[in-house]
């Protein structure tokens, strides 16, 4: 069925039916002119938005619609995770091409709702025609105990630098999707492609870090580890020293890089879209017990370096300085 057969209001009605009634702390959800959130006492509200455009962030045909829906929510959840916030409300604006099939939008919504953690409600959005292809814009509101948000600007000399999960899997997955590489092992292929198409936001890690009161500083890895750590350093006016030997890299990504003759650190350092968290902790605080809680909650955590005074990111390999790769990650509008 074509989207034109049900029209804008038919589509909104279909989405609203899937989502169901608003629940506290949302008192008005989809269906009125605007949504109403009744914030609990003692919380800070945290808001983020991200836009994905066909041909820039994804190729229709290249990405299953379910994955597109899943990822468009995940990348936003990752920003809330990096602030230590718990998601409450989502707003989804869709620009859809005139020849769009209703089934494609249904599949997109399936993926979007699949990525939706308990506590998050789709509370509104906008639906418009887009002659240039799909445009997806997601806005999220989350909450954090008052004064407990994690900031890029809060790293201090003497802190240790940690990262969750593994780095470079998404870039390896993209190289497979683009036909530039092919793992011998099928489970490696599935793992890496999934890392690219269905990234998992590190919400639980962000929540534990913010609850701890010990961690003040985090950023998510969306544009590449070096670039995002660079943002953290410039916001905090500090330098990060990173030990390459301790970077967490999956065997699947490392084997694939070696197979195609790539420096195995290239994807972990500069590949984007890992959606892991980089965070810092004072070296003399209860870092060890916090890391233990995160591991217990199922989040792998690696200590990858330290914060010192100065600026920028410097790399060490087996204790010796190593040059930083010239292109450090994704940057729109830059050649
Ligand atoms: P208005 O013209 O007043 O902006 P709309 O017709 O655009 O209202 O939207 C009607 C209701 O449907 C609103 O509550 C809006 O938030 C919701 N809505 C519209 N598009 C979407 C969407 N893609 N996903 C979720 N809710 C949507
Ligand atoms: Mg509208």
XYZ file of C-alpha atoms and ligand atoms in Angstrom:
363
model
C 0.000 0.000 0.000
C 1.195 3.511 -0.828
C 1.460 6.116 1.875
C -0.878 8.252 -0.256
C -3.678 5.705 0.338
C -3.863 6.534 4.064
C -2.446 10.088 3.989
C -0.694 12.028 6.736
C -3.468 11.611 9.306
C -3.929 7.914 8.567
C -0.243 7.377 9.191
C -0.226 9.359 12.452
C -3.282 7.387 13.583
C -1.419 4.133 12.824
C 1.610 5.252 14.854
C -0.570 6.485 17.745
C -2.384 3.135 17.909
C 0.920 1.278 18.167
C 2.173 3.564 20.926
C -0.981 3.521 23.094
C -2.016 5.952 25.821
C 0.368 8.303 27.604
C 1.600 7.163 31.021
C 3.002 9.245 33.886
C 5.101 11.374 33.919
C 3.595 12.186 30.491
C 0.003 13.410 30.816
C -0.649 14.219 27.124
C 0.990 12.246 24.322
C 0.336 11.917 20.585
C -2.892 13.505 19.392
C -3.065 17.036 20.770
C -1.269 20.123 19.524
C 1.591 19.457 21.903
C 2.616 16.962 24.532
C 2.693 17.562 28.296
C 5.356 16.217 30.643
C 4.905 16.555 34.414
C 8.492 16.389 35.642
C 9.100 14.624 38.958
C 10.583 16.802 41.703
C 14.345 16.884 42.114
C 15.320 16.105 38.549
C 17.092 17.987 35.810
C 15.566 17.579 32.338
C 17.992 16.808 29.530
C 17.101 17.331 25.851
C 18.820 16.195 22.670
C 18.050 16.044 18.950
C 19.598 14.406 15.881
C 18.725 14.253 12.209
C 19.421 11.514 9.673
C 19.174 12.233 5.943
C 18.900 9.738 3.121
C 22.084 9.816 1.053
C 24.107 11.460 3.862
C 23.630 9.152 6.868
C 22.144 6.083 5.191
C 21.236 4.658 1.792
C 17.693 3.446 1.222
C 18.170 -0.054 -0.121
C 21.452 -0.386 1.823
C 19.861 -0.345 5.272
C 16.746 -2.355 6.192
C 13.979 0.019 7.340
C 13.763 -1.722 10.739
C 17.453 -1.001 11.266
C 16.999 2.598 10.187
C 14.249 3.031 12.798
C 16.324 1.267 15.432
C 19.432 3.324 14.742
C 17.688 6.691 14.534
C 16.505 6.201 18.109
C 19.734 4.576 19.347
C 21.996 7.434 18.261
C 19.834 9.852 20.234
C 19.656 7.584 23.268
C 23.439 7.557 23.193
C 23.485 11.325 23.747
C 21.257 10.909 26.804
C 23.511 8.072 28.033
C 26.522 10.378 27.699
C 24.771 12.901 29.974
C 23.869 10.188 32.488
C 20.146 10.726 31.768
C 17.217 8.254 31.702
C 14.982 8.637 28.649
C 11.373 9.813 29.176
C 9.976 11.162 25.921
C 10.702 10.833 22.214
C 9.504 13.055 19.359
C 9.811 11.710 15.845
C 9.663 13.929 12.760
C 9.523 12.151 9.440
C 10.064 13.626 5.975
C 8.847 10.963 3.564
C 9.164 10.747 -0.229
C 5.884 10.864 -2.216
C 6.314 7.308 -3.544
C 6.957 5.887 -0.060
C 5.296 2.553 0.763
C 3.271 2.328 3.953
C 5.007 -0.971 4.710
C 8.389 0.828 4.742
C 7.161 3.263 7.398
C 5.618 0.391 9.400
C 8.967 -1.407 9.369
C 10.762 1.796 10.393
C 8.376 2.241 13.347
C 8.869 -1.447 14.302
C 12.625 -0.875 14.614
C 12.149 2.437 16.407
C 9.866 0.854 19.023
C 12.201 -2.127 19.359
C 15.055 0.217 20.329
C 12.801 1.973 22.832
C 13.811 1.214 26.453
C 11.222 0.880 29.236
C 10.382 4.336 30.551
C 10.574 6.012 27.129
C 7.360 7.094 25.383
C 6.895 8.319 21.827
C 4.931 11.475 22.616
C 4.655 13.281 19.306
C 6.382 14.411 16.160
C 5.628 15.683 12.709
C 4.949 14.041 9.371
C 5.720 15.869 6.132
C 6.384 15.147 2.473
C 10.017 15.278 1.381
C 10.726 15.297 -2.375
C 14.441 14.621 -1.723
C 14.033 11.347 0.173
C 13.787 10.279 3.801
C 14.581 12.759 6.572
C 14.351 11.473 10.141
C 14.645 13.800 13.104
C 14.403 12.520 16.666
C 14.235 14.610 19.818
C 14.504 13.066 23.276
C 13.842 14.362 26.764
C 15.454 12.540 29.662
C 15.867 13.068 33.380
C 18.784 13.000 35.736
C 18.911 13.474 39.517
C 19.426 17.221 40.049
C 23.053 18.262 39.596
C 24.224 14.843 38.432
C 24.570 15.306 34.666
C 27.848 14.206 33.089
C 29.623 16.959 31.152
C 32.354 17.033 28.515
C 33.900 19.930 30.365
C 34.437 18.180 33.727
C 37.711 16.240 33.175
C 40.618 17.274 35.427
C 44.357 16.515 35.373
C 44.907 13.379 37.435
C 41.711 11.689 36.173
C 41.850 8.285 34.517
C 40.185 7.772 31.116
C 37.857 4.816 30.516
C 35.809 3.560 27.600
C 32.898 1.109 27.519
C 32.564 -1.856 25.128
C 34.793 -2.187 22.086
C 35.839 0.392 19.474
C 35.912 0.109 15.691
C 33.210 -2.540 15.217
C 30.824 -0.138 13.523
C 33.479 1.035 11.026
C 34.347 -2.603 10.308
C 30.622 -3.308 9.777
C 30.360 -0.379 7.379
C 33.315 -1.643 5.355
C 31.508 -5.003 5.012
C 28.218 -3.334 4.021
C 30.079 -1.278 1.399
C 31.701 -4.409 -0.012
C 35.234 -3.326 0.916
C 35.912 -6.340 3.125
C 34.442 -9.757 3.901
C 35.176 -11.742 7.072
C 35.777 -15.474 6.655
C 33.637 -16.221 9.678
C 29.882 -15.655 9.238
C 29.267 -14.917 12.925
C 31.956 -12.163 12.707
C 30.167 -10.708 9.701
C 26.810 -10.664 11.526
C 28.351 -9.214 14.694
C 30.091 -6.356 12.860
C 27.162 -5.478 10.574
C 24.872 -5.439 13.607
C 27.282 -3.112 15.433
C 26.858 -0.692 12.533
C 23.122 -1.061 11.866
C 21.851 -1.602 15.417
C 24.198 0.163 17.836
C 23.268 -0.131 21.505
C 23.237 3.070 23.522
C 25.099 2.709 26.831
C 22.175 3.895 28.963
C 22.867 1.621 31.914
C 26.524 2.656 32.021
C 25.546 6.348 31.914
C 23.006 5.824 34.685
C 25.502 4.060 36.973
C 28.113 6.766 36.339
C 25.717 9.604 37.104
C 24.254 7.840 40.184
C 27.755 7.312 41.565
C 28.311 11.013 42.152
C 31.997 10.238 41.519
C 31.948 10.562 37.744
C 31.325 14.055 36.369
C 32.585 13.732 32.813
C 31.526 11.689 29.794
C 31.023 11.899 26.027
C 29.689 9.325 23.592
C 31.754 8.057 20.664
C 29.730 9.082 17.624
C 32.345 10.621 15.329
C 35.360 8.480 16.275
C 37.248 7.902 19.538
C 40.065 10.386 18.793
C 37.739 13.118 17.639
C 35.312 12.721 20.546
C 38.076 12.453 23.133
C 39.506 15.594 21.480
C 36.164 17.366 22.093
C 36.258 16.281 25.738
C 39.815 17.626 26.064
C 39.077 20.978 24.464
C 35.900 21.444 26.561
C 37.812 20.568 29.742
C 41.034 22.408 28.659
C 43.155 19.343 29.354
C 45.267 16.782 27.495
C 44.549 13.049 27.265
C 47.345 10.476 27.058
C 46.067 7.234 25.519
C 47.741 3.815 25.638
C 46.949 2.118 22.340
C 47.725 -1.310 23.810
C 44.765 -0.971 26.160
C 42.170 0.088 23.560
C 39.323 -2.454 23.576
C 39.075 -3.996 20.091
C 37.013 -7.065 19.213
C 38.777 -10.049 17.666
C 36.302 -9.787 14.762
C 37.307 -6.187 13.908
C 41.022 -6.794 14.471
C 41.102 -9.911 12.274
C 39.208 -8.166 9.495
C 41.550 -5.145 9.561
C 44.593 -7.411 9.364
C 43.019 -9.411 6.559
C 42.674 -6.323 4.342
C 46.069 -4.907 5.369
C 44.734 -2.047 7.495
C 46.442 -0.719 10.630
C 44.320 -2.483 13.301
C 44.158 0.771 15.332
C 42.647 2.799 12.483
C 38.988 1.730 12.923
C 39.071 1.909 16.750
C 40.666 5.367 16.708
C 38.913 7.059 13.814
C 35.882 4.955 12.823
C 32.644 6.618 13.885
C 29.335 5.418 15.275
C 30.527 3.124 18.049
C 28.164 4.812 20.547
C 30.316 3.731 23.468
C 30.992 6.123 26.345
C 34.320 7.730 27.132
C 34.369 8.861 30.777
C 36.881 10.018 33.353
C 37.239 9.293 37.069
C 39.554 10.754 39.680
C 42.449 8.309 40.148
C 42.250 8.567 43.930
C 38.468 8.038 44.203
C 36.499 4.801 44.358
C 37.121 4.149 40.642
C 37.654 0.451 41.187
C 34.276 -0.253 42.833
C 32.457 1.821 40.221
C 34.087 -0.129 37.391
C 33.152 -3.322 39.229
C 29.451 -2.238 39.341
C 29.524 -1.525 35.614
C 31.069 -4.887 34.797
C 28.460 -6.539 37.027
C 25.719 -4.762 35.057
C 27.203 -6.346 31.914
C 29.210 -3.372 30.585
C 32.777 -4.080 29.602
C 34.956 -1.194 30.756
C 38.578 -0.509 29.825
C 41.002 1.965 31.283
C 42.688 3.518 28.249
C 44.678 6.481 29.536
C 44.900 9.524 31.783
C 44.201 13.253 31.830
C 47.145 15.610 32.260
C 47.499 19.357 31.880
C 47.995 20.631 28.347
C 45.818 20.168 25.284
C 44.852 17.622 22.645
C 45.205 13.850 22.563
C 48.566 12.073 22.501
C 49.082 8.383 21.827
C 51.520 5.872 23.266
C 52.289 2.394 21.972
C 54.227 0.180 24.364
C 55.171 3.293 26.330
C 56.556 5.154 23.304
C 54.839 8.165 21.675
C 53.139 7.403 18.392
C 51.829 9.956 15.855
C 48.090 10.660 15.777
C 46.437 9.697 12.447
C 45.828 12.893 10.403
C 42.045 12.439 9.911
C 40.556 11.858 13.306
C 36.897 11.190 12.484
C 33.740 12.322 10.782
C 33.044 16.034 10.282
C 30.171 17.350 8.114
C 31.053 20.212 5.685
C 34.815 19.410 5.892
C 36.439 18.093 2.725
P -0.301 20.061 14.061
O -0.770 20.311 12.678
O -1.111 20.672 15.136
O 1.191 20.262 14.232
P -0.060 17.300 13.404
O -1.210 16.941 12.524
O 1.244 17.557 12.777
O -0.547 18.495 14.325
O 0.125 16.166 14.504
C -0.954 15.637 15.195
C -0.426 14.840 16.377
O 0.329 13.745 15.906
C 0.511 15.648 17.281
O 0.296 15.209 18.600
C 1.879 15.238 16.800
O 2.827 15.354 17.832
C 1.666 13.771 16.405
N 2.565 13.314 15.339
C 2.684 13.785 14.084
N 3.608 13.107 13.378
C 4.107 12.166 14.227
C 5.095 11.156 14.113
N 5.805 10.976 12.982
N 5.348 10.378 15.192
C 4.651 10.568 16.342
N 3.699 11.486 16.512
C 3.428 12.300 15.467
Mg 2.512 19.460 12.816
